Amino acid sequence: MENHFWATDMVALLVRFLEQNNGAFSNRAKEKEFKQLSPPEIAAIEENYKLIFAN
């Protein structure tokens, strides 16, 4: 159950960062908060964010 809460918090953090930067991670976010993500993972998250939240 503990991992579930971590995942929920991480998704909320991802969305917040993407909202603040027009659907893209800032370099700082990639180097600090989300350094565990690979470049292909970051690209996929950004693409999916844009597909889901496109106006």
XYZ file of C-alpha atoms in Angstrom:
55
model
C 0.000 0.000 0.000
C 2.877 2.351 0.725
C 4.063 2.189 -2.915
C 0.586 3.186 -4.070
C 0.813 6.476 -2.185
C 4.296 7.132 -3.522
C 3.057 6.554 -7.056
C 0.065 8.850 -6.547
C 2.280 11.611 -5.157
C 4.766 11.179 -7.990
C 2.046 11.472 -10.646
C 0.732 14.640 -8.990
C 4.256 16.058 -8.954
C 4.787 15.143 -12.622
C 1.569 16.873 -13.644
C 2.401 19.962 -11.595
C 5.830 20.312 -13.220
C 4.399 19.801 -16.702
C 1.614 22.339 -16.093
C 4.177 24.940 -15.069
C 6.300 24.468 -18.176
C 3.739 24.041 -20.977
C 3.927 20.252 -21.086
C 7.696 19.848 -20.852
C 10.068 19.114 -18.007
C 12.533 21.867 -17.212
C 16.204 20.949 -17.273
C 16.281 21.402 -13.506
C 13.398 18.952 -13.026
C 15.121 16.407 -15.279
C 18.385 16.760 -13.360
C 16.896 16.759 -9.851
C 13.342 15.614 -9.140
C 13.105 13.156 -12.032
C 16.737 12.130 -12.544
C 15.700 8.466 -12.285
C 13.784 8.776 -15.580
C 15.564 8.040 -18.853
C 15.326 10.443 -21.810
C 12.887 8.118 -23.647
C 10.696 7.927 -20.519
C 10.686 11.719 -20.207
C 9.758 12.105 -23.874
C 6.913 9.592 -23.514
C 5.553 11.329 -20.407
C 5.658 14.732 -22.109
C 3.944 13.351 -25.215
C 1.210 11.646 -23.197
C 0.670 14.769 -21.113
C 0.118 16.794 -24.287
C -2.294 14.180 -25.671
C -4.327 14.073 -22.449
C -4.378 17.763 -21.643
C -4.447 19.292 -25.145
C -7.066 21.989 -25.463
